[in-house]
């Protein structure tokens, strides 16, 4: 089924209230959550639109139906390219983060990892997960991924923490399920997701067995509390707020206080050897998703900067032209990394097609390294006006209106209304609470540059390069492996 | 006289209301202006404190009295070093921009330039200005500098603009003064300054004669409107708000609508040849002031990052240690540029001692190039928590308090209260409306990197370097000038 | 025919001597040219090796035979991926630049552009060129591309130059051909190429008609002089020189002094409107080739740095690990750009499949921006030894041998012979005449970063981004084009 | 005494031959050493020239005579400013490294450290050293500093090395002196220095006692072998070589094979607690010296780039102008760091005035971080010609001369002779063996950026910044220390 936005909202509003904002328990129709709901709404709208059939939707071999692509498991490289394209075009429409890839990347990670655990351990998680997935696809659910634990002391492993709640853990194993406790944090979208998909955040050792746990629960399940922080734009309440201001995001600290998880929703339970694998499967899938959304963020910043340059009539100034092309570099190199990850990705034992992790990581790292710089570029081009522009009310008030309408017009070809909308947009993009959120999420979402550096440090084929150097140096007699270049590109169709 | 903070407030509150915020005319005791007033308050407190005598104060040869250093004209390199030190230590206390250097740099520029105009033109601006200055020093006034015009089309000069109000200009010359109109923008501190010091923003040609105008007016003068945008921190209203949240800033669009300026307050009137000089004198003095305040911003970011590292227990992680030293580089290179500018500065014909512009410009450019990166460093070290931390009320509410107090403690040596205060500080520093203001002011305040690049392009001694290259290349027979190294360091005492 | 290396050499050595080195005319078996010949030799060896069939070779639809891939015109995206792979693996074996892509990119540009000229002008260049190409493929010829004119005054167009020889131009048109004059410079490989493929270097206006000329000539043709500068490694003469030292490069200034070009070898003659197009077709194809070779350069630097780290026993030091992953970023982002350029490339009217220029340009620019930094990384890891290591003879001499053999062993697991070979390799890679060549060619070869910036400034779809921003700002009602995302990925097989 | 260049040469040529180059023992008049001798010659010429009295010379309170400043111990901040100026102007004349600061920084470190050892241990090194120094000053000797040990395994301390020769160590203590063995490496200037000043390279622990040794020896002392690598420019042999090509450098591996050091030349003998101190005193003094020489390197690159821009007629192109100002930033920020280090330096117990280490380190790190980038800038502006320019002989040969003389003239205002000299200079500066030497010495000489990062990590006052953050966060009640700003600037006269 492809739900409509309205159906999604309807189900949400019926959920048990377990969202807390600013010291109060609130229902999911709280206006502060609305900007986030609007973002998710776009993911339903696109799937309803025949224009985007095959991009916003996909055919699921699990239920033999067309599903929303966010609920789909990629089967081939073409699926990954379509996902990348979908994320970019959806992210454009909501001004940045489309959020729903969280669930997409989590179901992929779980599908692959449950299969691998089963193969290694003779367990039966995969089928259990696929049953869950069918329901997820049939109902067109929105899942978020609760991965980041609160972590406590960063140099200690989970079992070494003074307070075990800093990592999600199994408190009790019962016949019919498990009881878990712990804090997950920085979980985007939790307050308006149908489902929470919970997975480990890091590599585990045998002592950390109790922390090797993965499961799914409805977001309003007993014992779950979502302490939520919405990001709030000044202009969002305007009845004629521009699109950018109608979209937004909320993040939650999720408290699990002795929560019971029914067996059929448990997808890992003590298999500590797979902690790192599951964490990385999500991370690498998510890093590939960044190759779609982050270019969209660059697109928006590029557009804002280009309009600001036009309004300042400095579009032809060489340093401005050069700066604008930096957005092209940022966006298209990241997008190219996603394309290459698809072309050189591989089929996993579960049947899910997975992007190449090297390309996913170099692409994601680039975006994390550049994000602050991209805001810097906008600031350099737009000037200081975005933090000193009078409030909108001053543009409406009798006493100041006539001055400000003159003031705001720099390029005489653009009228006051256009100019005000533009500069308010530059402010909202580059100097609002959303700015800080995008800067910081741009560094850390999906794993910070330092995490990709660690991944590359472990996974990049340095051995081939050392052998090459040994050959050229005359230490080794020959060089013939090129192990890293032996992969055939996958067929794309 | 060294005024007290209270005296400063008292005078302000008696001023005629001509400040507009959000569509309403407000008095200067409006709570949204209070954070800015508090910043200025510190400049009075320091001057009252015997500990800072000689740093926060100076002896003025113009009135033969001890004055607040912000009202002082530097007479020697030591004065510049003291100014730099004062700015850094004051800026530390208010969490960044101390604002009052605006007035300081404007009176310096006016003292020097009026003398030079007189010398070239036989006018009598200098004495007029010194009379004004004496009053300014005696009353310990707060002046702001209204330099940035709204500029309109950036590729057109003032006289070419469709709307002349985009640059301040003389509408009429009378026997007893002049009438001026125009918009000044992004003027920090205007809403709580005693005086507006108005100077040109750029080089002028003969056609732009009407735009060659400089003067001073009380900030509540007839015909002047201050349309003001305060920056607003969420926590500022807390009765136990931390110091960082009690300080803030406001910027104004200043409308001059056929405003009469009495003759004794006019310091330039048509001398278009000095437009660039006066603009640059202010800019270069202000760029030197940045060698004091910007290191303080780095100090604060460095402190926040170091505390975050401590709380995450990652202080000893090599990449964190390396990142922390980047703040040392940013702060101390900028500070060193200010020191060198003092040591190799020069006495102007007015008697005012002026910092070397090459050092002022390379220092200021460095800070403008690095500011976003410094926020990036904080984000990398602190993690994503600053944009996802629940609101303070959730830490107080019955239902969520116990969880969040556990949640917030990462380093077991730091208790919940300390941890919450710290992470809220990281949020306020790195992910609040002040963040955007500091990022953007950090790029553009005192002139953007591109402006310093232009200044260096014009003023740096490329000819000596070309001669050097011609000598080493065998094109010229010898090289003996080293023109740029002939300056003797100034005595510092 | 797939020639052997020996056949290539044999033909070369029979050519008329028109190569000048150091003031003397030399034959093509001059030892200073040998390192370059060895590089080209590898392109023949690979094509002979069954292991690389389909990579080093391709099936030409023009002559219905298997040809050396360097002489092939790509017909589909898979061809571009194979070309990229071939270039990377060949470049690895010769320590960097494989040189023969020059000819490859020139024949592609000529095939496409001659077709387009014919379509616009009704000329018959395409068939003429294809006839030439068939011969080129059948004989497995090595062509170089002589594009860069000496240019003279960079701000003047060709027809404005005081000395017209600064751009290749037509001196006379005859029935049976044309007479041309001018200087081409920085032409790699000319001294050991069979053919010179001459094309314009820039956009032309109508006045520049005489400069709109493209043609092919044997490299030893009458009136052609190749004033050649070989790059010379100290160790290359050792009888046991390591592979890296046996490969090298030569560049030529090519003088055309009233040279006659037979009509069947003329592929553009006065069609100034196509000057920019032909120049860019070569450039963009060549920029795509960089997505193969430049990653190989990063591979070699990465290998050298990793071995140096091993020898210093600092492989596990965090900053070293981080630096090594920077090579992964440099190499794989550039490679990914090439992959995306293939996946989103397009069929031209000539039937040749052409890489997407946006991806080619962002990829090439990245490599040009990073090259010096990559040498910097090697230096940081390897330390200063590469410029202070005693000469090899000191390692052999009685009096110093015993000390140096102790001296050179840092990591006790590596013996003196290994250590010496390694550090000499680090020297040869990072501190030899080849280093300067690779640094500078890395910036300028195929077009400097500034050229890619200009290309992106013209070709990137800023309009879509501006429309997106106008939509999000509330200026435009909707946004639905995503023009840049409408391209379907090409099938790869 | 102020020796003449000739006197310096004369003494050198009488030394016992113990220099080895390319497998042969050579005398010190070997032409391959001449470029280095010429550099040192300039340090004597400047001291002879009355124009530079007080800069190239100084008054020594130790012998009450005017001495060459390179042999002087700074007594006050003015001395440091003069040293900085001298280094910059001398370095300009020799195309970069002036080399003699090695000895200067070593005598400073020894004067300070011997005093501190005496104070802590009751030894009598200081007087012994001052006696040595008097002789050194009286004879105007050239000393080099042999600091860098060959180090072996970088993760092991000296006493842990498998081969103890990787660090200089005491083999035997006798009544009249000590016997030492070990390898010093990368020692610039050793082959043409009068004296070797040997000091430790790193911090030591008690087990490393035998490695805590410092002493001075004539460079041709028994048992000392200098295995030397000269850097060799192609054009240096021209009888009309341009100045740049007549200067150069040599580095030596110095073998100490059971060498006896007389007691009066031993300045540390087992005091392992001072290993780090002595190493750092030299390093920090040397890092301050970089604030003089590295700006000169930037000056030369800037001049070369500016002349290349002029010859290409692109001086007015915006990106070129911007790039040229980057040299201003690099040079003057480094120079400013040196000025601030002098202004805020301090008197040591020995009476020697020492530069502030924070400023010395941030300055030196900046230069090390930028050096490759500065060569990159030159390459971007000059284009590829420096690696493809025909050899000089081709410009003289009958057959090619007329073409190349046309070819080389780009800017019609500059003739062929000028143009050739210029482009050869660009080649010699940017693409010669000296280039690699300057790139790599620019990173590592005086301590690599990573070493300055470590120094800053230890010495920067993070505690003050943490306290500041705790105050602003509301954790601490107040903030009043500003410990780092309490230093008074030193008087400069």
mmCIF file of N, CA and C in Angstrom, chain B residues 268-322:
data_model
loop_
_atom_site.group_PDB
_atom_site.id
_atom_site.type_symbol
_atom_site.label_atom_id
_atom_site.label_comp_id
_atom_site.label_asym_id
_atom_site.label_seq_id
_atom_site.Cartn_x
_atom_site.Cartn_y
_atom_site.Cartn_z
ATOM 1 N N UNK B 268 33.588 66.308 7.516
ATOM 2 C CA UNK B 268 33.975 66.180 6.112
ATOM 3 C C UNK B 268 32.744 66.605 5.350
ATOM 4 N N UNK B 269 32.976 67.390 4.290
ATOM 5 C CA UNK B 269 31.809 67.905 3.581
ATOM 6 C C UNK B 269 32.195 68.168 2.127
ATOM 7 N N UNK B 270 32.205 67.101 1.346
ATOM 8 C CA UNK B 270 32.486 67.258 -0.073
ATOM 9 C C UNK B 270 33.896 66.898 -0.495
ATOM 10 N N UNK B 271 34.791 66.619 0.467
ATOM 11 C CA UNK B 271 36.186 66.325 0.103
ATOM 12 C C UNK B 271 36.273 64.870 -0.368
ATOM 13 N N UNK B 272 35.758 64.639 -1.558
ATOM 14 C CA UNK B 272 35.643 63.269 -2.066
ATOM 15 C C UNK B 272 36.989 62.563 -2.169
ATOM 16 N N UNK B 273 38.081 63.322 -2.356
ATOM 17 C CA UNK B 273 39.404 62.679 -2.475
ATOM 18 C C UNK B 273 39.770 61.927 -1.198
ATOM 19 N N UNK B 274 39.127 62.285 -0.090
ATOM 20 C CA UNK B 274 39.452 61.650 1.187
ATOM 21 C C UNK B 274 38.447 60.566 1.590
ATOM 22 N N UNK B 275 37.551 60.263 0.696
ATOM 23 C CA UNK B 275 36.564 59.224 1.004
ATOM 24 C C UNK B 275 37.228 57.900 1.296
ATOM 25 N N UNK B 276 38.089 57.476 0.373
ATOM 26 C CA UNK B 276 38.770 56.204 0.564
ATOM 27 C C UNK B 276 39.644 56.251 1.818
ATOM 28 N N UNK B 277 40.359 57.339 2.014
ATOM 29 C CA UNK B 277 41.266 57.453 3.150
ATOM 30 C C UNK B 277 40.517 57.317 4.478
ATOM 31 N N UNK B 278 39.417 58.043 4.597
ATOM 32 C CA UNK B 278 38.684 57.995 5.869
ATOM 33 C C UNK B 278 38.080 56.599 6.089
ATOM 34 N N UNK B 279 37.527 56.052 5.013
ATOM 35 C CA UNK B 279 36.959 54.700 5.113
ATOM 36 C C UNK B 279 38.027 53.717 5.561
ATOM 37 N N UNK B 280 39.225 53.814 4.962
ATOM 38 C CA UNK B 280 40.283 52.862 5.283
ATOM 39 C C UNK B 280 40.882 53.106 6.655
ATOM 40 N N UNK B 281 40.964 54.366 7.071
ATOM 41 C CA UNK B 281 41.489 54.643 8.413
ATOM 42 C C UNK B 281 40.626 53.953 9.461
ATOM 43 N N UNK B 282 39.311 54.095 9.295
ATOM 44 C CA UNK B 282 38.445 53.375 10.234
ATOM 45 C C UNK B 282 38.659 51.875 10.091
ATOM 46 N N UNK B 283 38.637 51.395 8.854
ATOM 47 C CA UNK B 283 38.720 49.945 8.624
ATOM 48 C C UNK B 283 40.022 49.391 9.188
ATOM 49 N N UNK B 284 41.143 50.051 8.911
ATOM 50 C CA UNK B 284 42.420 49.511 9.373
ATOM 51 C C UNK B 284 42.551 49.587 10.891
ATOM 52 N N UNK B 285 41.997 50.624 11.482
ATOM 53 C CA UNK B 285 42.014 50.693 12.943
ATOM 54 C C UNK B 285 41.136 49.564 13.502
ATOM 55 N N UNK B 286 40.001 49.367 12.869
ATOM 56 C CA UNK B 286 39.081 48.330 13.317
ATOM 57 C C UNK B 286 39.685 46.937 13.100
ATOM 58 N N UNK B 287 40.414 46.784 12.001
ATOM 59 C CA UNK B 287 41.064 45.479 11.766
ATOM 60 C C UNK B 287 42.111 45.225 12.846
ATOM 61 N N UNK B 288 42.758 46.282 13.301
ATOM 62 C CA UNK B 288 43.672 46.103 14.422
ATOM 63 C C UNK B 288 42.906 45.738 15.688
ATOM 64 N N UNK B 289 41.753 46.328 15.893
ATOM 65 C CA UNK B 289 40.950 45.962 17.069
ATOM 66 C C UNK B 289 40.588 44.475 17.056
ATOM 67 N N UNK B 290 40.354 43.946 15.843
ATOM 68 C CA UNK B 290 40.075 42.503 15.731
ATOM 69 C C UNK B 290 41.210 41.650 16.274
ATOM 70 N N UNK B 291 42.427 42.182 16.266
ATOM 71 C CA UNK B 291 43.534 41.385 16.813
ATOM 72 C C UNK B 291 43.403 41.228 18.321
ATOM 73 N N UNK B 292 42.490 41.956 18.916
ATOM 74 C CA UNK B 292 42.192 41.768 20.329
ATOM 75 C C UNK B 292 40.960 40.916 20.552
ATOM 76 N N UNK B 293 39.875 41.219 19.825
ATOM 77 C CA UNK B 293 38.607 40.538 20.129
ATOM 78 C C UNK B 293 38.527 39.144 19.533
ATOM 79 N N UNK B 294 39.064 38.989 18.329
ATOM 80 C CA UNK B 294 38.928 37.676 17.714
ATOM 81 C C UNK B 294 39.696 36.598 18.481
ATOM 82 N N UNK B 295 40.900 36.878 18.978
ATOM 83 C CA UNK B 295 41.541 35.896 19.844
ATOM 84 C C UNK B 295 40.667 35.531 21.048
ATOM 85 N N UNK B 296 39.897 36.508 21.564
ATOM 86 C CA UNK B 296 39.008 36.190 22.690
ATOM 87 C C UNK B 296 37.916 35.221 22.248
ATOM 88 N N UNK B 297 37.409 35.395 21.040
ATOM 89 C CA UNK B 297 36.407 34.438 20.532
ATOM 90 C C UNK B 297 37.034 33.053 20.428
ATOM 91 N N UNK B 298 38.255 32.990 19.926
ATOM 92 C CA UNK B 298 38.950 31.692 19.872
ATOM 93 C C UNK B 298 39.168 31.134 21.277
ATOM 94 N N UNK B 299 39.493 32.008 22.208
ATOM 95 C CA UNK B 299 39.672 31.555 23.595
ATOM 96 C C UNK B 299 38.405 30.884 24.118
ATOM 97 N N UNK B 300 37.266 31.506 23.834
ATOM 98 C CA UNK B 300 35.996 30.970 24.334
ATOM 99 C C UNK B 300 35.669 29.642 23.657
ATOM 100 N N UNK B 301 35.849 29.599 22.338
ATOM 101 C CA UNK B 301 35.589 28.347 21.624
ATOM 102 C C UNK B 301 36.557 27.261 22.092
ATOM 103 N N UNK B 302 37.791 27.647 22.315
ATOM 104 C CA UNK B 302 38.796 26.703 22.796
ATOM 105 C C UNK B 302 38.410 26.169 24.169
ATOM 106 N N UNK B 303 37.987 27.069 25.047
ATOM 107 C CA UNK B 303 37.566 26.641 26.381
ATOM 108 C C UNK B 303 36.361 25.726 26.310
ATOM 109 N N UNK B 304 35.382 26.084 25.490
ATOM 110 C CA UNK B 304 34.190 25.246 25.354
ATOM 111 C C UNK B 304 34.561 23.874 24.818
ATOM 112 N N UNK B 305 35.423 23.846 23.808
ATOM 113 C CA UNK B 305 35.826 22.571 23.215
ATOM 114 C C UNK B 305 36.619 21.736 24.211
ATOM 115 N N UNK B 306 37.481 22.387 24.981
ATOM 116 C CA UNK B 306 38.296 21.650 25.954
ATOM 117 C C UNK B 306 37.417 21.065 27.055
ATOM 118 N N UNK B 307 36.418 21.836 27.497
ATOM 119 C CA UNK B 307 35.501 21.293 28.516
ATOM 120 C C UNK B 307 34.667 20.156 27.942
ATOM 121 N N UNK B 308 34.234 20.297 26.704
ATOM 122 C CA UNK B 308 33.454 19.222 26.073
ATOM 123 C C UNK B 308 34.309 17.969 25.951
ATOM 124 N N UNK B 309 35.563 18.147 25.571
ATOM 125 C CA UNK B 309 36.462 16.995 25.466
ATOM 126 C C UNK B 309 36.624 16.322 26.825
ATOM 127 N N UNK B 310 36.748 17.141 27.843
ATOM 128 C CA UNK B 310 36.886 16.610 29.200
ATOM 129 C C UNK B 310 35.629 15.831 29.597
ATOM 130 N N UNK B 311 34.484 16.419 29.300
ATOM 131 C CA UNK B 311 33.226 15.764 29.673
ATOM 132 C C UNK B 311 33.025 14.465 28.889
ATOM 133 N N UNK B 312 33.529 14.429 27.657
ATOM 134 C CA UNK B 312 33.450 13.191 26.878
ATOM 135 C C UNK B 312 34.612 12.248 27.182
ATOM 136 N N UNK B 313 35.509 12.718 28.044
ATOM 137 C CA UNK B 313 36.729 11.969 28.359
ATOM 138 C C UNK B 313 37.546 11.632 27.114
ATOM 139 N N UNK B 314 37.681 12.590 26.243
ATOM 140 C CA UNK B 314 38.502 12.363 25.046
ATOM 141 C C UNK B 314 39.628 13.390 24.943
ATOM 142 N N UNK B 315 39.937 14.014 26.064
ATOM 143 C CA UNK B 315 40.989 15.035 26.046
ATOM 144 C C UNK B 315 42.328 14.518 25.546
ATOM 145 N N UNK B 316 42.596 13.241 25.770
ATOM 146 C CA UNK B 316 43.916 12.716 25.410
ATOM 147 C C UNK B 316 43.935 12.093 24.011
ATOM 148 N N UNK B 317 42.786 12.076 23.353
ATOM 149 C CA UNK B 317 42.735 11.494 22.009
ATOM 150 C C UNK B 317 43.527 12.408 21.062
ATOM 151 N N UNK B 318 44.472 11.829 20.303
ATOM 152 C CA UNK B 318 45.367 12.687 19.499
ATOM 153 C C UNK B 318 44.654 13.689 18.600
ATOM 154 N N UNK B 319 43.610 13.274 17.879
ATOM 155 C CA UNK B 319 43.007 14.256 16.966
ATOM 156 C C UNK B 319 42.334 15.381 17.747
ATOM 157 N N UNK B 320 41.879 15.100 18.949
ATOM 158 C CA UNK B 320 41.276 16.155 19.770
ATOM 159 C C UNK B 320 42.354 17.125 20.247
ATOM 160 N N UNK B 321 43.460 16.585 20.703
ATOM 161 C CA UNK B 321 44.566 17.453 21.127
ATOM 162 C C UNK B 321 45.017 18.349 19.978
ATOM 163 N N UNK B 322 45.125 17.753 18.819
ATOM 164 C CA UNK B 322 45.563 18.533 17.658
ATOM 165 C C UNK B 322 44.552 19.639 17.373
#
